[in-house]
mmCIF file of C-alpha atoms and ligand atoms in Angstrom:
data_model
loop_
_atom_site.group_PDB
_atom_site.id
_atom_site.type_symbol
_atom_site.label_atom_id
_atom_site.label_comp_id
_atom_site.label_asym_id
_atom_site.label_seq_id
_atom_site.Cartn_x
_atom_site.Cartn_y
_atom_site.Cartn_z
ATOM 1 C CA MET A 359 55.778 84.870 190.073
ATOM 2 C CA LYS A 360 58.707 82.810 188.545
ATOM 3 C CA ALA A 361 59.991 80.034 190.980
ATOM 4 C CA ARG A 362 63.575 81.133 191.406
ATOM 5 C CA ASN A 363 66.888 78.934 191.168
ATOM 6 C CA SER A 364 64.777 75.885 189.778
ATOM 7 C CA LYS A 365 67.496 74.980 187.373
ATOM 8 C CA ALA A 366 70.267 75.475 190.166
ATOM 9 C CA ARG A 367 71.085 71.845 190.510
ATOM 10 C CA TYR A 368 71.291 71.141 186.607
ATOM 11 C CA CYS A 369 74.016 73.554 185.560
ATOM 12 C CA THR A 370 73.116 74.241 181.718
ATOM 13 C CA SER A 371 74.949 77.595 181.305
ATOM 14 C CA ARG A 372 77.915 77.872 179.267
ATOM 15 C CA LEU A 373 79.727 79.327 182.393
ATOM 16 C CA CYS A 374 79.615 75.968 184.253
ATOM 17 C CA GLY A 375 82.728 74.546 183.045
ATOM 18 C CA ILE A 376 84.588 77.579 184.097
ATOM 19 C CA PRO A 377 86.295 77.111 187.430
ATOM 20 C CA LYS A 378 84.643 79.416 190.239
ATOM 21 C CA TYR A 379 87.729 81.307 191.694
ATOM 22 C CA LEU A 380 87.733 82.392 187.870
ATOM 23 C CA LEU A 381 84.540 83.675 187.735
ATOM 24 C CA TRP A 382 84.977 85.521 191.363
ATOM 25 C CA ALA A 383 88.056 86.862 189.735
ATOM 26 C CA VAL A 384 86.257 88.441 186.840
ATOM 27 C CA LEU A 385 83.462 89.778 188.888
ATOM 28 C CA GLY A 386 85.826 91.371 191.193
ATOM 29 C CA LEU A 387 87.348 93.276 188.433
ATOM 30 C CA ALA A 388 84.224 94.428 187.029
ATOM 31 C CA VAL A 389 83.155 95.552 190.313
ATOM 32 C CA ILE A 390 86.924 97.447 190.553
ATOM 33 C CA VAL A 391 86.504 98.709 186.805
ATOM 34 C CA ILE A 392 82.807 99.515 186.570
ATOM 35 C CA VAL A 393 80.795 99.980 189.635
ATOM 36 C CA VAL A 394 83.231 101.732 191.902
ATOM 37 C CA PRO A 395 83.721 104.844 189.765
ATOM 38 C CA ILE A 396 80.114 104.947 189.052
ATOM 39 C CA ALA A 397 79.227 104.911 192.712
ATOM 40 C CA VAL A 398 82.153 107.560 193.194
ATOM 41 C CA MET A 399 80.299 109.488 190.624
ATOM 42 C CA PHE A 400 76.883 109.448 192.088
ATOM 43 C CA GLY A 401 77.739 109.394 195.610
ATOM 44 C CA ARG A 402 79.646 112.620 195.385
ATOM 45 C CA LYS A 403 77.973 115.325 197.149
ATOM 46 C CA LYS A 404 75.511 117.099 194.702
ATOM 47 C CA PRO A 405 75.920 120.883 195.028
ATOM 48 C CA SER A 406 72.996 121.660 197.617
ATOM 49 C CA THR A 407 70.773 124.420 196.780
ATOM 50 C CA PRO A 408 72.033 127.377 198.877
ATOM 51 C CA LYS A 409 70.517 128.695 202.115
ATOM 52 C CA GLY A 410 67.396 131.049 201.242
ATOM 53 C CA THR A 411 65.555 133.437 203.776
ATOM 54 C CA VAL A 412 61.961 134.329 203.516
ATOM 55 C CA LEU A 413 61.381 138.177 202.987
ATOM 56 C CA VAL A 414 57.914 138.675 203.936
ATOM 57 C CA PRO A 415 56.195 142.196 203.161
ATOM 58 C CA LEU A 416 53.678 141.556 206.054
ATOM 59 C CA TYR A 417 51.180 144.113 205.321
ATOM 60 C CA VAL A 418 48.610 141.950 206.859
ATOM 61 C CA TYR A 419 46.208 143.688 209.549
ATOM 62 C CA PRO A 420 47.271 141.598 212.734
ATOM 63 C CA SER A 421 43.422 140.939 213.651
ATOM 64 C CA PRO A 422 43.683 138.069 216.158
ATOM 65 C CA GLY A 423 45.034 134.962 214.207
ATOM 66 C CA ALA A 424 45.902 137.047 211.006
ATOM 67 C CA TRP A 425 49.530 136.433 211.521
ATOM 68 C CA ASP A 426 49.314 132.848 212.345
ATOM 69 C CA PRO A 427 50.389 131.445 209.176
ATOM 70 C CA LEU A 428 53.612 133.299 209.399
ATOM 71 C CA LEU A 429 53.834 131.549 213.104
ATOM 72 C CA ILE A 430 53.120 128.282 211.728
ATOM 73 C CA ALA A 431 55.584 128.201 208.863
ATOM 74 C CA HIS A 432 57.953 129.559 211.557
ATOM 75 C CA ALA A 433 57.298 126.549 213.521
ATOM 76 C CA THR A 434 57.419 123.884 210.909
ATOM 77 C CA ASN A 435 60.575 125.312 209.217
ATOM 78 C CA THR A 436 62.437 125.651 212.781
ATOM 79 C CA LEU A 437 62.210 122.002 213.533
ATOM 80 C CA HIS A 438 64.714 119.862 211.677
ATOM 81 C CA HIS A 439 63.449 116.374 210.546
ATOM 82 C CA ASP A 440 66.579 114.676 211.921
ATOM 83 C CA PHE A 441 65.511 113.733 215.367
ATOM 84 C CA LYS A 442 68.930 112.972 216.470
ATOM 85 C CA LEU A 443 69.662 116.742 216.929
ATOM 86 C CA THR A 444 69.632 117.889 220.207
ATOM 87 C CA THR A 445 67.084 120.408 221.405
ATOM 88 C CA THR A 446 70.016 123.380 221.647
ATOM 89 C CA ARG A 447 70.955 122.557 217.975
ATOM 90 C CA ILE A 448 67.414 122.860 216.979
ATOM 91 C CA THR A 449 66.781 126.151 218.461
ATOM 92 C CA ASN A 450 70.224 127.436 217.251
ATOM 93 C CA HIS A 451 70.045 126.200 213.862
ATOM 94 C CA PRO A 452 66.826 126.849 212.286
ATOM 95 C CA ARG A 453 66.382 125.533 208.878
ATOM 96 C CA LEU A 454 64.964 129.030 207.624
ATOM 97 C CA ASN A 455 65.185 132.417 208.545
ATOM 98 C CA PHE A 456 62.442 134.980 207.922
ATOM 99 C CA THR A 457 62.959 138.772 207.384
ATOM 100 C CA VAL A 458 59.457 140.407 208.264
ATOM 101 C CA VAL A 459 58.377 143.772 207.056
ATOM 102 C CA VAL A 460 56.086 145.346 209.755
ATOM 103 C CA ASN A 461 54.118 148.146 208.007
ATOM 104 C CA PRO A 462 51.325 149.513 210.349
ATOM 105 C CA ALA A 463 50.255 152.557 208.285
ATOM 106 C CA SER A 464 52.917 152.859 205.323
ATOM 107 C CA GLY A 465 54.891 153.448 208.141
ATOM 108 C CA PRO A 466 54.996 153.134 211.959
ATOM 109 C CA GLY A 467 51.732 155.557 212.557
ATOM 110 C CA LEU A 468 51.882 158.933 214.086
ATOM 111 C CA GLU A 469 51.499 157.318 217.664
ATOM 112 C CA PRO A 470 54.477 156.305 219.534
ATOM 113 C CA THR A 471 53.424 152.820 219.426
ATOM 114 C CA PRO A 472 50.887 151.160 216.874
ATOM 115 C CA ASP A 473 47.616 149.870 218.017
ATOM 116 C CA SER A 474 47.136 146.838 220.561
ATOM 117 C CA ASN A 475 46.726 144.244 217.918
ATOM 118 C CA TYR A 476 50.436 145.238 216.692
ATOM 119 C CA THR A 477 51.552 145.294 220.163
ATOM 120 C CA ARG A 478 50.212 141.727 220.805
ATOM 121 C CA GLU A 479 51.600 140.167 217.544
ATOM 122 C CA ILE A 480 54.866 141.558 216.786
ATOM 123 C CA PRO A 481 56.194 140.200 220.271
ATOM 124 C CA LYS A 482 55.147 136.593 219.358
ATOM 125 C CA LEU A 483 57.296 137.092 215.891
ATOM 126 C CA ASN A 484 60.441 138.655 217.746
ATOM 127 C CA GLN A 485 60.808 135.752 220.433
ATOM 128 C CA HIS A 486 62.017 133.398 217.663
ATOM 129 C CA ALA A 487 65.883 133.750 216.820
ATOM 130 C CA ASN A 488 65.064 132.959 213.215
ATOM 131 C CA VAL A 489 62.849 135.757 212.690
ATOM 132 C CA ARG A 490 63.946 139.488 212.127
ATOM 133 C CA THR A 491 61.252 142.094 212.114
ATOM 134 C CA VAL A 492 62.152 145.369 210.113
ATOM 135 C CA GLY A 493 59.765 148.422 210.057
ATOM 136 C CA TYR A 494 58.524 149.749 206.750
ATOM 137 C CA VAL A 495 59.764 153.415 205.873
ATOM 138 C CA SER A 496 58.572 155.083 202.504
ATOM 139 C CA THR A 497 60.980 157.321 200.501
ATOM 140 C CA SER A 498 59.131 157.936 197.501
ATOM 141 C CA TYR A 499 62.197 157.766 195.123
ATOM 142 C CA THR A 500 63.749 159.963 197.592
ATOM 143 C CA ASN A 501 61.676 162.852 196.857
ATOM 144 C CA ARG A 502 59.964 162.429 200.396
ATOM 145 C CA ASN A 503 60.772 164.962 203.004
ATOM 146 C CA ILE A 504 63.922 163.244 204.719
ATOM 147 C CA SER A 505 62.551 164.626 208.145
ATOM 148 C CA LEU A 506 59.609 162.636 207.898
ATOM 149 C CA ALA A 507 61.596 159.742 206.743
ATOM 150 C CA LEU A 508 63.825 160.194 209.789
ATOM 151 C CA ARG A 509 61.104 160.688 212.009
ATOM 152 C CA ASP A 510 59.772 157.270 211.035
ATOM 153 C CA ILE A 511 62.934 155.660 211.597
ATOM 154 C CA GLU A 512 63.158 156.976 215.088
ATOM 155 C CA THR A 513 59.614 156.176 215.789
ATOM 156 C CA TYR A 514 60.487 152.266 214.867
ATOM 157 C CA SER A 515 63.517 152.562 217.257
ATOM 158 C CA ALA A 516 61.539 153.990 220.255
ATOM 159 C CA TRP A 517 59.084 151.135 220.230
ATOM 160 C CA SER A 518 61.887 148.903 221.826
ATOM 161 C CA GLU A 519 62.280 151.386 224.470
ATOM 162 C CA ASN A 520 58.773 151.398 225.446
ATOM 163 C CA SER A 521 59.070 149.990 229.045
ATOM 164 C CA THR A 522 55.381 148.920 229.308
ATOM 165 C CA ILE A 523 55.400 146.886 226.082
ATOM 166 C CA ALA A 524 58.225 143.995 225.875
ATOM 167 C CA GLY A 525 59.476 142.547 222.902
ATOM 168 C CA LEU A 526 58.126 145.253 220.410
ATOM 169 C CA GLY A 527 61.756 146.143 219.194
ATOM 170 C CA LEU A 528 62.769 146.020 215.471
ATOM 171 C CA GLN A 529 66.019 145.101 213.998
ATOM 172 C CA GLY A 530 66.107 147.020 210.694
ATOM 173 C CA ILE A 531 64.372 149.148 208.464
ATOM 174 C CA PHE A 532 62.963 148.359 204.781
ATOM 175 C CA LEU A 533 63.106 151.591 202.682
ATOM 176 C CA ASP A 534 60.411 151.542 200.179
ATOM 177 C CA GLU A 535 60.478 152.933 196.501
ATOM 178 C CA THR A 536 64.422 153.804 196.465
ATOM 179 C CA PRO A 537 65.228 154.865 193.165
ATOM 180 C CA SER A 538 67.459 152.847 190.599
ATOM 181 C CA GLN A 539 68.899 155.495 188.405
ATOM 182 C CA TYR A 540 72.013 157.223 190.008
ATOM 183 C CA GLN A 541 71.940 160.875 191.396
ATOM 184 C CA ALA A 542 74.285 162.058 193.781
ATOM 185 C CA THR A 543 71.157 163.983 196.023
ATOM 186 C CA SER A 544 69.341 160.409 196.214
ATOM 187 C CA ALA A 545 72.597 158.650 197.208
ATOM 188 C CA LYS A 546 73.059 161.414 200.233
ATOM 189 C CA PHE A 547 69.466 161.157 200.823
ATOM 190 C CA LEU A 548 70.026 157.069 201.574
ATOM 191 C CA ASP A 549 73.055 157.662 203.070
ATOM 192 C CA THR A 550 71.553 159.935 205.560
ATOM 193 C CA LEU A 551 68.641 157.464 206.512
ATOM 194 C CA ALA A 552 71.258 154.619 206.838
ATOM 195 C CA ASP A 553 73.519 156.538 209.247
ATOM 196 C CA SER A 554 70.129 157.370 211.173
ATOM 197 C CA ILE A 555 69.496 153.548 211.105
ATOM 198 C CA THR A 556 72.836 152.425 212.365
ATOM 199 C CA SER A 557 73.100 154.932 214.990
ATOM 200 C CA GLN A 558 69.653 154.351 216.612
ATOM 201 C CA THR A 559 69.818 152.654 219.969
ATOM 202 C CA GLY A 560 66.316 150.732 219.395
ATOM 203 C CA LEU A 561 67.109 148.877 216.239
ATOM 204 C CA GLY A 562 69.429 146.117 217.891
ATOM 205 C CA THR A 563 73.279 145.889 217.387
ATOM 206 C CA ASP A 564 73.491 145.298 213.874
ATOM 207 C CA PRO A 565 70.214 146.472 212.027
ATOM 208 C CA LEU A 566 69.447 145.355 208.795
ATOM 209 C CA ILE A 567 68.752 148.019 205.922
ATOM 210 C CA ILE A 568 66.601 147.063 202.988
ATOM 211 C CA HIS A 569 66.445 149.245 199.828
ATOM 212 C CA ASN A 570 63.349 148.384 197.385
ATOM 213 C CA PRO A 571 64.156 149.716 194.192
ATOM 214 C CA GLY A 572 61.917 146.816 192.773
ATOM 215 C CA THR A 573 64.323 146.744 189.993
ATOM 216 C CA ILE A 574 68.131 146.450 189.199
ATOM 217 C CA PRO A 575 69.643 149.464 190.542
ATOM 218 C CA ASP A 576 72.974 151.359 190.052
ATOM 219 C CA PRO A 577 75.119 149.513 192.067
ATOM 220 C CA ARG A 578 76.411 152.639 194.015
ATOM 221 C CA TYR A 579 72.926 152.505 195.743
ATOM 222 C CA MET A 580 73.952 149.114 197.357
ATOM 223 C CA ARG A 581 76.563 150.343 199.484
ATOM 224 C CA SER A 582 74.559 151.962 202.164
ATOM 225 C CA ALA A 583 72.102 148.675 202.100
ATOM 226 C CA ASN A 584 72.684 144.856 203.539
ATOM 227 C CA LEU A 585 69.760 143.918 201.108
ATOM 228 C CA THR A 586 68.294 145.293 198.042
ATOM 229 C CA VAL A 587 65.229 144.055 196.168
ATOM 230 C CA VAL A 588 66.486 143.711 192.721
ATOM 231 C CA PHE A 589 62.992 142.353 191.430
ATOM 232 C CA GLU A 590 59.421 143.177 192.408
ATOM 233 C CA GLY A 591 56.925 142.323 189.801
ATOM 234 C CA ALA A 592 54.348 139.925 188.223
ATOM 235 C CA TYR A 593 55.335 136.530 187.247
ATOM 236 C CA SER A 594 54.465 137.430 183.713
ATOM 237 C CA THR A 595 57.114 140.193 183.756
ATOM 238 C CA TYR A 596 59.660 137.704 185.418
ATOM 239 C CA ARG A 597 58.952 135.500 182.690
ATOM 240 C CA SER A 598 59.473 137.767 179.943
ATOM 241 C CA HIS A 599 62.591 139.288 181.368
ATOM 242 C CA GLY A 600 65.092 136.632 180.990
ATOM 243 C CA PHE A 601 65.291 136.680 184.595
ATOM 244 C CA HIS A 602 68.260 134.171 185.409
ATOM 245 C CA LYS A 603 70.571 135.675 182.624
ATOM 246 C CA THR A 604 69.905 139.225 183.760
ATOM 247 C CA MET A 605 70.465 138.667 187.305
ATOM 248 C CA THR A 606 73.782 136.744 186.696
ATOM 249 C CA ALA A 607 75.228 139.438 184.411
ATOM 250 C CA PHE A 608 74.139 142.101 187.032
ATOM 251 C CA GLN A 609 75.898 139.774 189.763
ATOM 252 C CA ASP A 610 78.894 139.944 187.874
ATOM 253 C CA SER A 611 78.952 143.680 187.050
ATOM 254 C CA ALA A 612 78.226 144.675 190.408
ATOM 255 C CA HIS A 613 80.187 142.257 192.382
ATOM 256 C CA ALA A 614 76.875 141.720 194.291
ATOM 257 C CA GLY A 615 76.667 138.005 195.790
ATOM 258 C CA ARG A 616 73.022 136.879 196.178
ATOM 259 C CA ASP A 617 73.247 137.188 199.917
ATOM 260 C CA ALA A 618 72.664 140.903 199.134
ATOM 261 C CA LEU A 619 69.741 140.578 196.709
ATOM 262 C CA ALA A 620 66.309 139.858 197.200
ATOM 263 C CA CYS A 621 63.488 138.908 194.960
ATOM 264 C CA ILE A 622 59.604 139.403 195.159
ATOM 265 C CA VAL A 623 57.137 137.565 192.444
ATOM 266 C CA HIS A 624 53.492 138.401 192.538
ATOM 267 C CA SER A 625 50.522 137.124 190.371
ATOM 268 C CA LEU A 626 51.473 133.865 189.985
ATOM 269 C CA PRO A 627 49.169 131.846 187.672
ATOM 270 C CA SER A 628 47.019 129.121 190.017
ATOM 271 C CA THR A 629 47.863 126.575 187.605
ATOM 272 C CA LEU A 630 51.528 127.124 188.237
ATOM 273 C CA ASP A 631 53.225 125.276 191.367
ATOM 274 C CA GLY A 632 55.856 127.518 192.730
ATOM 275 C CA HIS A 633 58.575 124.954 192.873
ATOM 276 C CA ALA A 634 60.502 125.605 189.993
ATOM 277 C CA LEU A 635 60.221 129.504 190.380
ATOM 278 C CA THR A 636 61.273 129.033 194.053
ATOM 279 C CA LYS A 637 64.250 127.198 192.803
ATOM 280 C CA ASP A 638 65.107 129.571 190.136
ATOM 281 C CA LEU A 639 64.845 132.562 192.528
ATOM 282 C CA ARG A 640 66.940 130.870 195.275
ATOM 283 C CA SER A 641 69.831 130.451 192.768
ATOM 284 C CA SER A 642 70.100 134.417 192.038
ATOM 285 C CA CYS A 643 68.637 135.909 195.466
ATOM 286 C CA GLY A 644 69.473 134.979 199.106
ATOM 287 C CA SER A 645 66.167 136.618 200.095
ATOM 288 C CA ALA A 646 62.773 135.644 198.356
ATOM 289 C CA PHE A 647 58.890 135.976 198.549
ATOM 290 C CA ILE A 648 56.192 134.982 195.884
ATOM 291 C CA THR A 649 52.670 135.089 196.139
ATOM 292 C CA GLY A 650 49.748 133.898 193.948
ATOM 293 C CA LEU A 651 47.710 137.184 194.876
ATOM 294 C CA SER A 652 47.360 139.473 191.879
ATOM 295 C CA LYS A 653 45.868 142.513 194.023
ATOM 296 C CA ASP A 654 46.828 143.581 197.532
ATOM 297 C CA TYR A 655 49.762 141.348 196.995
ATOM 298 C CA TYR A 656 51.077 141.543 200.544
ATOM 299 C CA ALA A 657 47.649 142.230 202.370
ATOM 300 C CA SER A 658 46.934 138.505 203.011
ATOM 301 C CA PHE A 659 48.352 135.267 202.825
ATOM 302 C CA TRP A 660 47.825 133.154 199.667
ATOM 303 C CA PRO A 661 47.017 129.386 199.599
ATOM 304 C CA GLY A 662 50.404 128.354 198.428
ATOM 305 C CA TRP A 663 52.360 129.954 201.371
ATOM 306 C CA LEU A 664 53.431 126.965 203.445
ATOM 307 C CA GLY A 665 54.280 125.143 200.187
ATOM 308 C CA PHE A 666 56.657 127.905 199.431
ATOM 309 C CA THR A 667 58.112 128.120 202.972
ATOM 310 C CA ASP A 668 58.668 124.255 202.690
ATOM 311 C CA GLU A 669 60.450 124.872 199.531
ATOM 312 C CA MET A 670 62.715 127.630 200.502
ATOM 313 C CA ALA A 671 63.739 125.456 203.557
ATOM 314 C CA ALA A 672 64.315 122.173 201.368
HETATM 315 C C1 LIG B 371 42.218 144.605 216.539
HETATM 316 O O1 LIG B 371 41.494 143.920 215.459
HETATM 317 C C2 LIG B 371 39.907 143.613 215.595
HETATM 318 C C3 LIG B 371 39.440 142.516 214.543
HETATM 319 O O2 LIG B 371 40.083 143.460 213.256
HETATM 320 C C4 LIG B 371 39.127 144.892 215.647
HETATM 321 O O3 LIG B 371 38.065 144.908 215.571
HETATM 322 C C5 LIG B 371 39.925 145.831 216.559
HETATM 323 O O4 LIG B 371 39.347 147.204 216.435
HETATM 324 C C6 LIG B 371 41.347 146.055 216.728
HETATM 325 N N1 LIG B 371 41.879 146.521 217.686
HETATM 326 C C7 LIG B 371 42.185 147.795 217.753
HETATM 327 C C8 LIG B 371 42.767 148.431 218.938
HETATM 328 O O5 LIG B 371 42.355 148.705 216.646
HETATM 329 C C1 LIG B 372 69.811 132.303 209.943
HETATM 330 O O1 LIG B 372 70.572 133.458 210.476
HETATM 331 C C2 LIG B 372 71.351 133.322 211.639
HETATM 332 C C3 LIG B 372 71.641 134.589 212.298
HETATM 333 O O2 LIG B 372 71.854 135.712 211.370
HETATM 334 C C4 LIG B 372 72.498 132.565 210.777
HETATM 335 O O3 LIG B 372 73.507 132.311 211.505
HETATM 336 C C5 LIG B 372 72.243 131.387 210.044
HETATM 337 O O4 LIG B 372 73.054 130.867 209.530
HETATM 338 C C6 LIG B 372 70.997 131.431 209.186
HETATM 339 N N1 LIG B 372 70.423 130.184 208.909
HETATM 340 C C7 LIG B 372 69.886 129.939 207.524
HETATM 341 C C8 LIG B 372 69.417 128.712 207.343
HETATM 342 O O5 LIG B 372 70.043 130.747 206.671
HETATM 343 C C1 LIG B 373 54.439 153.163 225.303
HETATM 344 O O1 LIG B 373 53.285 152.850 224.692
HETATM 345 C C2 LIG B 373 52.131 153.295 225.350
HETATM 346 C C3 LIG B 373 50.758 152.685 224.606
HETATM 347 O O2 LIG B 373 51.140 152.572 223.380
HETATM 348 C C4 LIG B 373 52.039 154.916 225.054
HETATM 349 O O3 LIG B 373 50.992 155.302 225.322
HETATM 350 C C5 LIG B 373 53.208 155.565 225.660
HETATM 351 O O4 LIG B 373 53.214 156.757 224.997
HETATM 352 C C6 LIG B 373 54.499 154.790 225.238
HETATM 353 N N1 LIG B 373 55.660 155.178 225.810
HETATM 354 C C7 LIG B 373 56.790 155.867 225.059
HETATM 355 C C8 LIG B 373 57.895 156.387 226.069
HETATM 356 O O5 LIG B 373 57.005 155.732 223.918
HETATM 357 C C1 LIG B 374 59.666 168.759 206.076
HETATM 358 O O1 LIG B 374 58.909 168.187 207.448
HETATM 359 C C2 LIG B 374 59.500 168.954 208.614
HETATM 360 C C3 LIG B 374 59.077 168.126 209.848
HETATM 361 O O2 LIG B 374 57.558 168.089 209.464
HETATM 362 C C4 LIG B 374 58.805 170.426 208.246
HETATM 363 O O3 LIG B 374 59.306 171.100 209.335
HETATM 364 C C5 LIG B 374 59.534 170.927 206.933
HETATM 365 O O4 LIG B 374 59.087 172.403 206.819
HETATM 366 C C6 LIG B 374 59.263 169.822 205.938
HETATM 367 N N1 LIG B 374 59.976 170.526 204.514
HETATM 368 C C7 LIG B 374 59.207 170.546 203.676
HETATM 369 C C8 LIG B 374 60.271 171.055 202.497
HETATM 370 O O5 LIG B 374 58.226 170.191 203.270
HETATM 371 C C1 LIG B 375 74.853 145.508 206.877
HETATM 372 O O1 LIG B 375 76.076 145.996 206.241
HETATM 373 C C2 LIG B 375 77.004 146.366 207.186
HETATM 374 C C3 LIG B 375 78.158 147.339 206.390
HETATM 375 O O2 LIG B 375 78.300 146.291 205.282
HETATM 376 C C4 LIG B 375 77.462 145.625 208.116
HETATM 377 O O3 LIG B 375 78.543 145.937 209.047
HETATM 378 C C5 LIG B 375 76.524 144.887 208.859
HETATM 379 O O4 LIG B 375 76.843 143.544 209.521
HETATM 380 C C6 LIG B 375 75.420 144.596 207.862
HETATM 381 N N1 LIG B 375 74.358 143.959 208.861
HETATM 382 C C7 LIG B 375 73.605 142.812 208.428
HETATM 383 C C8 LIG B 375 72.444 142.750 209.676
HETATM 384 O O5 LIG B 375 73.952 142.140 207.347
#
């Protein structure tokens, strides 16, 4: 290490002859002219990544412990790292919201309530303010018998009214396989389901209605949904899609905000860290989910799950 100021007492610099006040004045001027504008430029608040919600297709069977990765992700993302916050603020302002699709049997199943593994685990999710559970209902591109879809919705609604099991109530419905091409009969089908969902007493005061066309739909369908899954597919498809451009164009043409859009990407290559992908999805979609699984995508958690939720909360 060099000795500092070894020549301090023997001024050899050409500046030595100049009076000190002049040096200070020049220095002061330099600070005002150069340093201040730069500091203002860099100090300006960076546009922060917008808030995101994790949309979890939780088709995982709730064997004891099987849903723990979700509860752990929830717990780590509930606590702010800012320890100055009061406890109340921590509980009222979680860093990240989760919308969890519960799916016992490609629907609620034929019994009035699902089996005891579900009735044990669902209330654990429901006790958290930043978790919203919604029930899976199949529509088969509106080719399903509508009475059966309506019956599924009513069954989910009745869960919350079961006096022997507390905390089972859901707060919305996920309608799977909704069409993308517009047809008046399909629109009517989806409107009828939406009316049923909002008129149920057992789905909370403001149920969330999700459509899953898995691709960009005719925007007219979006009127009867709060959230539409506009992309569900493999990472390779996402890559070849010109995703960002397509989404931006769609948002402009459909006047759809990112809060109304969800994106699901599966089959991430194991070599890929999800950082850039998550960032890209968040810029277009208010709700997102990614998984490295390339089959039975939603039947278990993948190794990158916790990293993904951290990224969503960042
Ligand atoms: C709950 O899950 C366990 C483990 O998968 C299973 O052995 C058990 O039969 C399940 N209980 C019910 C009521 O289905
Ligand atoms: C989570 O959801 C609540 C209630 O819907 C909302 O007020 C809050 O802003 C959301 N938080 C984030 C981080 O999105
Ligand atoms: C409540 O749940 C129990 C256990 O699943 C079931 O036997 C009963 O029929 C349910 N009651 C109602 C009103 O749905
Ligand atoms: C639709 O389902 C209802 C209730 O199970 C049944 O009564 C009706 O016959 C079915 N309609 C068709 C067209 O299959
Ligand atoms: C769903 O959309 C309806 C109609 O726009 C709105 O009134 C309701 O508050 C929304 N609910 C949620 C949970 O976003």
